[in-house]
């Protein structure tokens, strides 16, 4: 859709909403989906390596699986991020037999099943007014969208 303004109004600050393409901060998130619902949204800081990812699995995924799948027939899939394929992560899945880990094939052209979630999350965050003005505001908004 288009908004029409006179040439005097075109760049009037009253009609503009600032956005940041670079230098506005960075928030990295990890999220899970289950059927038609969203699982936890976890905000991460710093570099995500295999140990950080293993911690996410142990702190959040294992308890979520125990709650949602008490009989132990859960499937878990991640993508080819290097930390996801680390030896310690694979060993963690071997220790938790109640979770069947579905590896993501290398160089897969398939769309990751979580991509629609990212699109929906972005759409909801962009619809917020006023938009988040700091990394802390963005983290708060992200957590409000999760459960």
mmCIF file of N, CA and C in Angstrom:
data_model
loop_
_atom_site.group_PDB
_atom_site.id
_atom_site.type_symbol
_atom_site.label_atom_id
_atom_site.label_comp_id
_atom_site.label_asym_id
_atom_site.label_seq_id
_atom_site.Cartn_x
_atom_site.Cartn_y
_atom_site.Cartn_z
ATOM 1 N N UNK A 1 0.841 -1.178 0.000
ATOM 2 C CA UNK A 1 0.000 0.000 0.000
ATOM 3 C C UNK A 1 0.889 1.244 0.000
ATOM 4 N N UNK A 2 0.351 2.311 -0.506
ATOM 5 C CA UNK A 2 1.080 3.565 -0.609
ATOM 6 C C UNK A 2 0.429 4.639 0.231
ATOM 7 N N UNK A 3 1.233 5.560 0.707
ATOM 8 C CA UNK A 3 0.733 6.713 1.441
ATOM 9 C C UNK A 3 1.113 7.939 0.626
ATOM 10 N N UNK A 4 0.147 8.745 0.342
ATOM 11 C CA UNK A 4 0.412 9.949 -0.440
ATOM 12 C C UNK A 4 0.539 11.144 0.486
ATOM 13 N N UNK A 5 1.577 11.933 0.218
ATOM 14 C CA UNK A 5 1.815 13.148 0.983
ATOM 15 C C UNK A 5 2.208 14.252 0.019
ATOM 16 N N UNK A 6 2.026 15.449 0.470
ATOM 17 C CA UNK A 6 2.501 16.566 -0.348
ATOM 18 C C UNK A 6 4.015 16.593 -0.267
ATOM 19 N N UNK A 7 4.649 17.300 -1.180
ATOM 20 C CA UNK A 7 6.112 17.351 -1.176
ATOM 21 C C UNK A 7 6.644 17.986 0.108
ATOM 22 N N UNK A 8 5.884 18.874 0.738
ATOM 23 C CA UNK A 8 6.311 19.482 2.004
ATOM 24 C C UNK A 8 6.253 18.469 3.152
ATOM 25 N N UNK A 9 5.346 17.492 3.076
ATOM 26 C CA UNK A 9 5.184 16.494 4.131
ATOM 27 C C UNK A 9 6.104 15.279 3.974
ATOM 28 N N UNK A 10 6.655 15.078 2.789
ATOM 29 C CA UNK A 10 7.368 13.840 2.457
ATOM 30 C C UNK A 10 8.417 13.447 3.496
ATOM 31 N N UNK A 11 9.216 14.400 3.952
ATOM 32 C CA UNK A 11 10.282 14.066 4.902
ATOM 33 C C UNK A 11 10.105 14.757 6.247
ATOM 34 N N UNK A 12 8.885 15.154 6.543
ATOM 35 C CA UNK A 12 8.582 15.759 7.832
ATOM 36 C C UNK A 12 8.725 14.679 8.913
ATOM 37 N N UNK A 13 9.522 14.920 9.954
ATOM 38 C CA UNK A 13 9.731 13.905 11.007
ATOM 39 C C UNK A 13 8.449 13.405 11.649
ATOM 40 N N UNK A 14 7.392 14.193 11.627
ATOM 41 C CA UNK A 14 6.118 13.765 12.204
ATOM 42 C C UNK A 14 5.587 12.525 11.489
ATOM 43 N N UNK A 15 5.908 12.387 10.194
ATOM 44 C CA UNK A 15 5.380 11.294 9.388
ATOM 45 C C UNK A 15 6.362 10.137 9.211
ATOM 46 N N UNK A 16 7.487 10.192 9.865
ATOM 47 C CA UNK A 16 8.507 9.166 9.689
ATOM 48 C C UNK A 16 8.681 8.331 10.948
ATOM 49 N N UNK A 17 8.935 7.051 10.764
ATOM 50 C CA UNK A 17 9.255 6.142 11.863
ATOM 51 C C UNK A 17 10.691 5.692 11.637
ATOM 52 N N UNK A 18 11.587 6.013 12.557
ATOM 53 C CA UNK A 18 12.989 5.642 12.339
ATOM 54 C C UNK A 18 13.201 4.133 12.411
ATOM 55 N N UNK A 19 14.079 3.640 11.569
ATOM 56 C CA UNK A 19 14.503 2.247 11.615
ATOM 57 C C UNK A 19 16.025 2.220 11.587
ATOM 58 N N UNK A 20 16.588 1.107 12.005
ATOM 59 C CA UNK A 20 18.037 0.957 12.029
ATOM 60 C C UNK A 20 18.410 -0.231 11.174
ATOM 61 N N UNK A 21 19.243 -0.006 10.187
ATOM 62 C CA UNK A 21 19.722 -1.118 9.374
ATOM 63 C C UNK A 21 21.036 -1.647 9.911
ATOM 64 N N UNK A 22 21.855 -0.771 10.467
ATOM 65 C CA UNK A 22 23.146 -1.179 11.006
ATOM 66 C C UNK A 22 23.400 -0.389 12.276
ATOM 67 N N UNK A 23 24.049 -1.004 13.231
ATOM 68 C CA UNK A 23 24.441 -0.298 14.434
ATOM 69 C C UNK A 23 23.340 -0.144 15.464
ATOM 70 N N UNK A 24 22.159 -0.721 15.196
ATOM 71 C CA UNK A 24 21.060 -0.586 16.136
ATOM 72 C C UNK A 24 21.057 -1.653 17.213
ATOM 73 N N UNK A 25 21.985 -2.588 17.146
ATOM 74 C CA UNK A 25 22.036 -3.667 18.116
ATOM 75 C C UNK A 25 21.721 -4.993 17.464
ATOM 76 N N UNK A 26 21.980 -6.052 18.167
ATOM 77 C CA UNK A 26 21.788 -7.390 17.637
ATOM 78 C C UNK A 26 21.156 -8.249 18.716
ATOM 79 N N UNK A 27 20.149 -8.990 18.315
ATOM 80 C CA UNK A 27 19.541 -9.965 19.208
ATOM 81 C C UNK A 27 19.492 -11.278 18.451
ATOM 82 N N UNK A 28 20.117 -12.301 19.009
ATOM 83 C CA UNK A 28 20.054 -13.620 18.422
ATOM 84 C C UNK A 28 19.081 -14.425 19.263
ATOM 85 N N UNK A 29 18.216 -15.169 18.575
ATOM 86 C CA UNK A 29 17.226 -15.948 19.312
ATOM 87 C C UNK A 29 17.259 -17.401 18.874
ATOM 88 N N UNK A 30 16.779 -18.238 19.761
ATOM 89 C CA UNK A 30 16.546 -19.646 19.475
ATOM 90 C C UNK A 30 15.094 -19.883 19.836
ATOM 91 N N UNK A 31 14.386 -20.618 18.993
ATOM 92 C CA UNK A 31 12.982 -20.899 19.275
ATOM 93 C C UNK A 31 12.634 -22.309 18.834
ATOM 94 N N UNK A 32 11.549 -22.815 19.372
ATOM 95 C CA UNK A 32 11.060 -24.145 19.014
ATOM 96 C C UNK A 32 9.594 -24.038 18.626
ATOM 97 N N UNK A 33 9.169 -24.955 17.765
ATOM 98 C CA UNK A 33 7.755 -25.033 17.414
ATOM 99 C C UNK A 33 7.270 -26.448 17.693
ATOM 100 N N UNK A 34 5.979 -26.535 17.988
ATOM 101 C CA UNK A 34 5.343 -27.812 18.234
ATOM 102 C C UNK A 34 3.965 -27.762 17.606
ATOM 103 N N UNK A 35 3.757 -28.578 16.622
ATOM 104 C CA UNK A 35 2.505 -28.584 15.865
ATOM 105 C C UNK A 35 2.141 -27.167 15.467
ATOM 106 N N UNK A 36 1.092 -26.621 16.067
ATOM 107 C CA UNK A 36 0.644 -25.285 15.674
ATOM 108 C C UNK A 36 0.939 -24.235 16.731
ATOM 109 N N UNK A 37 1.877 -24.507 17.599
ATOM 110 C CA UNK A 37 2.180 -23.533 18.641
ATOM 111 C C UNK A 37 3.681 -23.300 18.723
ATOM 112 N N UNK A 38 4.011 -22.186 19.330
ATOM 113 C CA UNK A 38 5.407 -21.807 19.491
ATOM 114 C C UNK A 38 5.878 -22.247 20.865
ATOM 115 N N UNK A 39 7.097 -22.686 20.925
ATOM 116 C CA UNK A 39 7.699 -23.073 22.204
ATOM 117 C C UNK A 39 8.418 -21.881 22.798
ATOM 118 N N UNK A 40 9.413 -22.145 23.589
ATOM 119 C CA UNK A 40 10.136 -21.038 24.216
ATOM 120 C C UNK A 40 10.930 -20.238 23.184
ATOM 121 N N UNK A 41 11.042 -18.947 23.425
ATOM 122 C CA UNK A 41 11.943 -18.092 22.657
ATOM 123 C C UNK A 41 13.041 -17.695 23.624
ATOM 124 N N UNK A 42 14.261 -18.025 23.261
ATOM 125 C CA UNK A 42 15.399 -17.783 24.127
ATOM 126 C C UNK A 42 16.306 -16.762 23.456
ATOM 127 N N UNK A 43 16.586 -15.670 24.136
ATOM 128 C CA UNK A 43 17.512 -14.685 23.592
ATOM 129 C C UNK A 43 18.922 -15.062 24.015
ATOM 130 N N UNK A 44 19.834 -14.941 23.086
ATOM 131 C CA UNK A 44 21.213 -15.343 23.306
ATOM 132 C C UNK A 44 22.125 -14.139 23.160
ATOM 133 N N UNK A 45 23.199 -14.142 23.894
ATOM 134 C CA UNK A 45 24.180 -13.084 23.743
ATOM 135 C C UNK A 45 25.543 -13.725 23.548
ATOM 136 N N UNK A 46 26.370 -13.052 22.793
ATOM 137 C CA UNK A 46 27.690 -13.593 22.527
ATOM 138 C C UNK A 46 27.653 -14.662 21.461
ATOM 139 N N UNK A 47 28.782 -15.305 21.286
ATOM 140 C CA UNK A 47 28.918 -16.321 20.257
ATOM 141 C C UNK A 47 28.225 -17.612 20.683
ATOM 142 N N UNK A 48 27.488 -18.208 19.755
ATOM 143 C CA UNK A 48 26.814 -19.471 20.032
ATOM 144 C C UNK A 48 27.706 -20.590 19.504
ATOM 145 N N UNK A 49 28.253 -21.354 20.432
ATOM 146 C CA UNK A 49 29.077 -22.496 20.054
ATOM 147 C C UNK A 49 28.371 -23.775 20.487
ATOM 148 N N UNK A 50 29.022 -24.893 20.320
ATOM 149 C CA UNK A 50 28.406 -26.185 20.635
ATOM 150 C C UNK A 50 28.006 -26.289 22.103
ATOM 151 N N UNK A 51 28.825 -25.752 23.003
ATOM 152 C CA UNK A 51 28.495 -25.829 24.429
ATOM 153 C C UNK A 51 27.251 -25.011 24.766
ATOM 154 N N UNK A 52 27.122 -23.827 24.160
ATOM 155 C CA UNK A 52 25.930 -23.001 24.380
ATOM 156 C C UNK A 52 24.699 -23.730 23.847
ATOM 157 N N UNK A 53 24.817 -24.293 22.652
ATOM 158 C CA UNK A 53 23.688 -25.003 22.053
ATOM 159 C C UNK A 53 23.310 -26.231 22.879
ATOM 160 N N UNK A 54 24.301 -26.971 23.342
ATOM 161 C CA UNK A 54 24.025 -28.133 24.191
ATOM 162 C C UNK A 54 23.294 -27.691 25.468
ATOM 163 N N UNK A 55 23.688 -26.540 26.007
ATOM 164 C CA UNK A 55 22.998 -26.004 27.184
ATOM 165 C C UNK A 55 21.538 -25.687 26.906
ATOM 166 N N UNK A 56 21.258 -25.143 25.736
ATOM 167 C CA UNK A 56 19.863 -24.865 25.350
ATOM 168 C C UNK A 56 19.083 -26.166 25.296
ATOM 169 N N UNK A 57 19.666 -27.165 24.664
ATOM 170 C CA UNK A 57 18.982 -28.460 24.570
ATOM 171 C C UNK A 57 18.695 -29.027 25.956
ATOM 172 N N UNK A 58 19.690 -28.995 26.833
ATOM 173 C CA UNK A 58 19.525 -29.579 28.164
ATOM 174 C C UNK A 58 18.581 -28.763 29.034
ATOM 175 N N UNK A 59 18.644 -27.431 28.921
ATOM 176 C CA UNK A 59 17.831 -26.581 29.789
ATOM 177 C C UNK A 59 16.394 -26.405 29.302
ATOM 178 N N UNK A 60 16.168 -26.498 28.008
ATOM 179 C CA UNK A 60 14.838 -26.164 27.481
ATOM 180 C C UNK A 60 14.195 -27.297 26.684
ATOM 181 N N UNK A 61 14.929 -27.887 25.762
ATOM 182 C CA UNK A 61 14.325 -28.881 24.879
ATOM 183 C C UNK A 61 13.967 -30.149 25.637
ATOM 184 N N UNK A 62 14.875 -30.647 26.438
ATOM 185 C CA UNK A 62 14.599 -31.907 27.140
ATOM 186 C C UNK A 62 13.381 -31.790 28.051
ATOM 187 N N UNK A 63 13.255 -30.688 28.785
ATOM 188 C CA UNK A 63 12.088 -30.528 29.662
ATOM 189 C C UNK A 63 10.814 -30.336 28.838
ATOM 190 N N UNK A 64 10.904 -29.620 27.710
ATOM 191 C CA UNK A 64 9.738 -29.431 26.847
ATOM 192 C C UNK A 64 9.267 -30.774 26.295
ATOM 193 N N UNK A 65 10.203 -31.606 25.874
ATOM 194 C CA UNK A 65 9.855 -32.921 25.331
ATOM 195 C C UNK A 65 9.225 -33.795 26.411
ATOM 196 N N UNK A 66 9.759 -33.762 27.612
ATOM 197 C CA UNK A 66 9.193 -34.571 28.693
ATOM 198 C C UNK A 66 7.767 -34.147 29.010
ATOM 199 N N UNK A 67 7.490 -32.857 28.892
ATOM 200 C CA UNK A 67 6.135 -32.363 29.157
ATOM 201 C C UNK A 67 5.176 -32.713 28.026
ATOM 202 N N UNK A 68 5.597 -32.477 26.780
ATOM 203 C CA UNK A 68 4.712 -32.662 25.634
ATOM 204 C C UNK A 68 4.607 -34.108 25.171
ATOM 205 N N UNK A 69 5.656 -34.891 25.406
ATOM 206 C CA UNK A 69 5.699 -36.276 24.948
ATOM 207 C C UNK A 69 6.082 -37.202 26.103
ATOM 208 N N UNK A 70 5.213 -37.383 27.072
ATOM 209 C CA UNK A 70 5.568 -38.212 28.229
ATOM 210 C C UNK A 70 5.886 -39.661 27.850
ATOM 211 N N UNK A 71 5.365 -40.134 26.725
ATOM 212 C CA UNK A 71 5.667 -41.511 26.310
ATOM 213 C C UNK A 71 7.009 -41.614 25.592
ATOM 214 N N UNK A 72 7.626 -40.470 25.306
ATOM 215 C CA UNK A 72 8.975 -40.471 24.769
ATOM 216 C C UNK A 72 9.100 -40.698 23.284
ATOM 217 N N UNK A 73 8.148 -40.253 22.497
ATOM 218 C CA UNK A 73 8.237 -40.457 21.052
ATOM 219 C C UNK A 73 8.339 -39.122 20.306
ATOM 220 N N UNK A 74 9.321 -38.316 20.663
ATOM 221 C CA UNK A 74 9.479 -36.987 20.083
ATOM 222 C C UNK A 74 10.527 -36.993 18.979
ATOM 223 N N UNK A 75 10.334 -36.106 18.017
ATOM 224 C CA UNK A 75 11.304 -35.875 16.960
ATOM 225 C C UNK A 75 11.823 -34.457 17.101
ATOM 226 N N UNK A 76 13.110 -34.281 16.865
ATOM 227 C CA UNK A 76 13.718 -32.963 16.941
ATOM 228 C C UNK A 76 14.578 -32.768 15.706
ATOM 229 N N UNK A 77 14.431 -31.600 15.092
ATOM 230 C CA UNK A 77 15.231 -31.305 13.908
ATOM 231 C C UNK A 77 15.816 -29.914 14.018
ATOM 232 N N UNK A 78 17.063 -29.790 13.653
ATOM 233 C CA UNK A 78 17.707 -28.492 13.586
ATOM 234 C C UNK A 78 18.344 -28.371 12.202
ATOM 235 N N UNK A 79 19.033 -27.268 11.950
ATOM 236 C CA UNK A 79 19.630 -27.102 10.633
ATOM 237 C C UNK A 79 21.129 -27.360 10.687
ATOM 238 N N UNK A 80 21.839 -26.946 9.671
ATOM 239 C CA UNK A 80 23.261 -27.258 9.568
ATOM 240 C C UNK A 80 24.185 -26.218 10.179
ATOM 241 N N UNK A 81 23.700 -25.462 11.125
ATOM 242 C CA UNK A 81 24.580 -24.553 11.844
ATOM 243 C C UNK A 81 25.676 -25.408 12.475
ATOM 244 N N UNK A 82 26.948 -25.017 12.365
ATOM 245 C CA UNK A 82 28.033 -25.886 12.851
ATOM 246 C C UNK A 82 27.865 -26.376 14.298
ATOM 247 N N UNK A 83 27.354 -25.540 15.177
ATOM 248 C CA UNK A 83 27.174 -25.972 16.572
ATOM 249 C C UNK A 83 26.157 -27.099 16.688
ATOM 250 N N UNK A 84 25.208 -27.178 15.763
ATOM 251 C CA UNK A 84 24.184 -28.220 15.820
ATOM 252 C C UNK A 84 24.755 -29.605 15.514
ATOM 253 N N UNK A 85 25.845 -29.649 14.772
ATOM 254 C CA UNK A 85 26.413 -30.930 14.356
ATOM 255 C C UNK A 85 27.636 -31.330 15.163
ATOM 256 N N UNK A 86 27.939 -30.611 16.223
ATOM 257 C CA UNK A 86 29.129 -30.898 17.025
ATOM 258 C C UNK A 86 29.003 -32.246 17.735
ATOM 259 N N UNK A 87 30.140 -32.826 18.028
ATOM 260 C CA UNK A 87 30.192 -34.139 18.683
ATOM 261 C C UNK A 87 29.465 -34.133 20.028
ATOM 262 N N UNK A 88 29.680 -33.092 20.845
ATOM 263 C CA UNK A 88 29.036 -33.065 22.171
ATOM 264 C C UNK A 88 27.517 -32.946 22.053
ATOM 265 N N UNK A 89 27.030 -32.291 21.009
ATOM 266 C CA UNK A 89 25.581 -32.175 20.792
ATOM 267 C C UNK A 89 25.014 -33.530 20.392
ATOM 268 N N UNK A 90 25.683 -34.212 19.470
ATOM 269 C CA UNK A 90 25.227 -35.542 19.059
ATOM 270 C C UNK A 90 25.251 -36.522 20.226
ATOM 271 N N UNK A 91 26.263 -36.409 21.075
ATOM 272 C CA UNK A 91 26.329 -37.266 22.262
ATOM 273 C C UNK A 91 25.166 -36.985 23.207
ATOM 274 N N UNK A 92 24.762 -35.717 23.292
ATOM 275 C CA UNK A 92 23.628 -35.352 24.138
ATOM 276 C C UNK A 92 22.341 -36.008 23.630
ATOM 277 N N UNK A 93 22.162 -36.027 22.327
ATOM 278 C CA UNK A 93 20.978 -36.697 21.767
ATOM 279 C C UNK A 93 21.033 -38.201 22.020
ATOM 280 N N UNK A 94 22.222 -38.783 21.967
ATOM 281 C CA UNK A 94 22.353 -40.219 22.237
ATOM 282 C C UNK A 94 21.991 -40.541 23.686
ATOM 283 N N UNK A 95 22.275 -39.613 24.601
ATOM 284 C CA UNK A 95 21.944 -39.819 26.016
ATOM 285 C C UNK A 95 20.440 -39.727 26.261
ATOM 286 N N UNK A 96 19.729 -38.985 25.433
ATOM 287 C CA UNK A 96 18.285 -38.791 25.595
ATOM 288 C C UNK A 96 17.560 -39.560 24.493
ATOM 289 N N UNK A 97 17.366 -40.831 24.740
ATOM 290 C CA UNK A 97 16.751 -41.704 23.739
ATOM 291 C C UNK A 97 15.289 -41.365 23.465
ATOM 292 N N UNK A 98 14.655 -40.607 24.363
ATOM 293 C CA UNK A 98 13.250 -40.242 24.161
ATOM 294 C C UNK A 98 13.077 -39.231 23.031
ATOM 295 N N UNK A 99 14.189 -38.665 22.563
ATOM 296 C CA UNK A 99 14.151 -37.689 21.471
ATOM 297 C C UNK A 99 14.877 -38.268 20.269
ATOM 298 N N UNK A 100 14.147 -38.440 19.176
ATOM 299 C CA UNK A 100 14.794 -38.901 17.955
ATOM 300 C C UNK A 100 15.269 -37.671 17.187
ATOM 301 N N UNK A 101 16.566 -37.566 16.992
ATOM 302 C CA UNK A 101 17.168 -36.420 16.317
ATOM 303 C C UNK A 101 17.181 -36.671 14.818
ATOM 304 N N UNK A 102 16.519 -35.792 14.075
ATOM 305 C CA UNK A 102 16.502 -35.892 12.618
ATOM 306 C C UNK A 102 17.539 -34.926 12.056
ATOM 307 N N UNK A 103 18.636 -35.445 11.551
ATOM 308 C CA UNK A 103 19.662 -34.539 11.027
ATOM 309 C C UNK A 103 19.178 -33.837 9.761
ATOM 310 N N UNK A 104 19.656 -32.633 9.564
ATOM 311 C CA UNK A 104 19.331 -31.866 8.371
ATOM 312 C C UNK A 104 20.387 -32.201 7.333
ATOM 313 N N UNK A 105 19.988 -32.665 6.166
ATOM 314 C CA UNK A 105 20.985 -33.060 5.167
ATOM 315 C C UNK A 105 21.869 -31.879 4.756
ATOM 316 N N UNK A 106 23.155 -32.149 4.558
ATOM 317 C CA UNK A 106 24.068 -31.103 4.104
ATOM 318 C C UNK A 106 23.625 -30.579 2.745
ATOM 319 N N UNK A 107 23.757 -29.295 2.546
ATOM 320 C CA UNK A 107 23.416 -28.635 1.284
ATOM 321 C C UNK A 107 21.950 -28.866 0.892
ATOM 322 N N UNK A 108 21.079 -29.040 1.863
ATOM 323 C CA UNK A 108 19.668 -29.265 1.578
ATOM 324 C C UNK A 108 19.040 -28.016 0.994
ATOM 325 N N UNK A 109 18.258 -28.207 -0.055
ATOM 326 C CA UNK A 109 17.533 -27.083 -0.641
ATOM 327 C C UNK A 109 16.111 -27.004 -0.100
ATOM 328 N N UNK A 110 15.773 -27.920 0.797
ATOM 329 C CA UNK A 110 14.453 -27.879 1.416
ATOM 330 C C UNK A 110 14.366 -26.683 2.350
ATOM 331 N N UNK A 111 13.173 -26.174 2.479
ATOM 332 C CA UNK A 111 12.953 -25.082 3.418
ATOM 333 C C UNK A 111 12.876 -25.653 4.827
ATOM 334 N N UNK A 112 13.540 -25.007 5.741
ATOM 335 C CA UNK A 112 13.498 -25.432 7.134
ATOM 336 C C UNK A 112 12.086 -25.213 7.665
ATOM 337 N N UNK A 113 11.565 -26.150 8.429
ATOM 338 C CA UNK A 113 10.191 -26.066 8.904
ATOM 339 C C UNK A 113 9.948 -24.888 9.844
ATOM 340 N N UNK A 114 10.996 -24.292 10.381
ATOM 341 C CA UNK A 114 10.801 -23.177 11.302
ATOM 342 C C UNK A 114 10.751 -21.823 10.562
ATOM 343 N N UNK A 115 11.080 -21.806 9.270
ATOM 344 C CA UNK A 115 11.078 -20.544 8.520
ATOM 345 C C UNK A 115 9.735 -19.807 8.587
ATOM 346 N N UNK A 116 8.584 -20.504 8.464
ATOM 347 C CA UNK A 116 7.319 -19.770 8.608
ATOM 348 C C UNK A 116 7.173 -19.096 9.968
ATOM 349 N N UNK A 117 7.738 -19.711 11.013
ATOM 350 C CA UNK A 117 7.704 -19.088 12.339
ATOM 351 C C UNK A 117 8.484 -17.793 12.336
ATOM 352 N N UNK A 118 9.686 -17.795 11.754
ATOM 353 C CA UNK A 118 10.486 -16.568 11.705
ATOM 354 C C UNK A 118 9.731 -15.480 10.948
ATOM 355 N N UNK A 119 9.077 -15.850 9.841
ATOM 356 C CA UNK A 119 8.317 -14.868 9.074
ATOM 357 C C UNK A 119 7.177 -14.276 9.890
ATOM 358 N N UNK A 120 6.451 -15.123 10.603
ATOM 359 C CA UNK A 120 5.337 -14.647 11.434
ATOM 360 C C UNK A 120 5.841 -13.774 12.577
ATOM 361 N N UNK A 121 6.919 -14.180 13.202
ATOM 362 C CA UNK A 121 7.491 -13.401 14.300
ATOM 363 C C UNK A 121 7.935 -12.029 13.811
ATOM 364 N N UNK A 122 8.592 -11.982 12.670
ATOM 365 C CA UNK A 122 9.011 -10.696 12.109
ATOM 366 C C UNK A 122 7.801 -9.818 11.788
ATOM 367 N N UNK A 123 6.756 -10.412 11.220
ATOM 368 C CA UNK A 123 5.546 -9.658 10.890
ATOM 369 C C UNK A 123 4.924 -9.049 12.152
ATOM 370 N N UNK A 124 4.853 -9.830 13.222
ATOM 371 C CA UNK A 124 4.275 -9.327 14.469
ATOM 372 C C UNK A 124 5.125 -8.208 15.087
ATOM 373 N N UNK A 125 6.440 -8.380 15.047
ATOM 374 C CA UNK A 125 7.314 -7.358 15.615
ATOM 375 C C UNK A 125 7.261 -6.065 14.803
ATOM 376 N N UNK A 126 7.188 -6.178 13.492
ATOM 377 C CA UNK A 126 7.107 -4.980 12.647
ATOM 378 C C UNK A 126 5.781 -4.249 12.812
ATOM 379 N N UNK A 127 4.745 -4.963 13.249
ATOM 380 C CA UNK A 127 3.431 -4.346 13.441
ATOM 381 C C UNK A 127 3.332 -3.586 14.757
ATOM 382 N N UNK A 128 4.282 -3.770 15.640
ATOM 383 C CA UNK A 128 4.243 -3.083 16.942
ATOM 384 C C UNK A 128 4.458 -1.586 16.766
ATOM 385 N N UNK A 129 3.661 -0.828 17.478
ATOM 386 C CA UNK A 129 3.840 0.625 17.464
ATOM 387 C C UNK A 129 3.776 1.118 18.896
ATOM 388 N N UNK A 130 4.732 1.828 19.339
ATOM 389 C CA UNK A 130 5.950 2.181 18.619
ATOM 390 C C UNK A 130 6.871 0.970 18.513
ATOM 391 N N UNK A 131 7.741 0.958 17.505
ATOM 392 C CA UNK A 131 8.663 -0.166 17.373
ATOM 393 C C UNK A 131 9.672 -0.172 18.518
ATOM 394 N N UNK A 132 10.264 -1.312 18.798
ATOM 395 C CA UNK A 132 11.269 -1.355 19.864
ATOM 396 C C UNK A 132 12.407 -0.385 19.550
ATOM 397 N N UNK A 133 12.851 0.340 20.562
ATOM 398 C CA UNK A 133 13.882 1.357 20.336
ATOM 399 C C UNK A 133 15.228 0.965 20.936
ATOM 400 N N UNK A 134 15.306 -0.213 21.540
ATOM 401 C CA UNK A 134 16.571 -0.680 22.102
ATOM 402 C C UNK A 134 16.598 -2.201 22.026
ATOM 403 N N UNK A 135 17.765 -2.756 22.232
ATOM 404 C CA UNK A 135 17.900 -4.212 22.250
ATOM 405 C C UNK A 135 17.047 -4.799 23.371
ATOM 406 N N UNK A 136 17.012 -4.128 24.518
ATOM 407 C CA UNK A 136 16.211 -4.624 25.644
ATOM 408 C C UNK A 136 14.718 -4.627 25.294
ATOM 409 N N UNK A 137 14.242 -3.570 24.606
ATOM 410 C CA UNK A 137 12.840 -3.526 24.179
ATOM 411 C C UNK A 137 12.538 -4.662 23.200
ATOM 412 N N UNK A 138 13.473 -4.896 22.280
ATOM 413 C CA UNK A 138 13.285 -5.974 21.310
ATOM 414 C C UNK A 138 13.230 -7.326 22.009
ATOM 415 N N UNK A 139 14.093 -7.547 22.976
ATOM 416 C CA UNK A 139 14.063 -8.803 23.727
ATOM 417 C C UNK A 139 12.732 -8.974 24.454
ATOM 418 N N UNK A 140 12.246 -7.910 25.062
ATOM 419 C CA UNK A 140 10.954 -7.970 25.759
ATOM 420 C C UNK A 140 9.842 -8.318 24.791
ATOM 421 N N UNK A 141 9.825 -7.661 23.628
ATOM 422 C CA UNK A 141 8.790 -7.935 22.624
ATOM 423 C C UNK A 141 8.878 -9.369 22.123
ATOM 424 N N UNK A 142 10.080 -9.882 21.921
ATOM 425 C CA UNK A 142 10.254 -11.253 21.480
ATOM 426 C C UNK A 142 9.670 -12.232 22.502
ATOM 427 N N UNK A 143 9.962 -12.019 23.767
ATOM 428 C CA UNK A 143 9.464 -12.914 24.809
ATOM 429 C C UNK A 143 7.943 -12.828 24.945
ATOM 430 N N UNK A 144 7.365 -11.660 24.693
ATOM 431 C CA UNK A 144 5.913 -11.527 24.743
ATOM 432 C C UNK A 144 5.248 -12.332 23.635
ATOM 433 N N UNK A 145 5.936 -12.529 22.512
ATOM 434 C CA UNK A 145 5.381 -13.286 21.412
ATOM 435 C C UNK A 145 5.502 -14.784 21.636
ATOM 436 N N UNK A 146 6.419 -15.213 22.499
ATOM 437 C CA UNK A 146 6.578 -16.638 22.796
ATOM 438 C C UNK A 146 5.607 -17.040 23.890
ATOM 439 N N UNK A 147 5.853 -18.176 24.472
ATOM 440 C CA UNK A 147 4.972 -18.572 25.581
ATOM 441 C C UNK A 147 5.688 -18.460 26.875
#
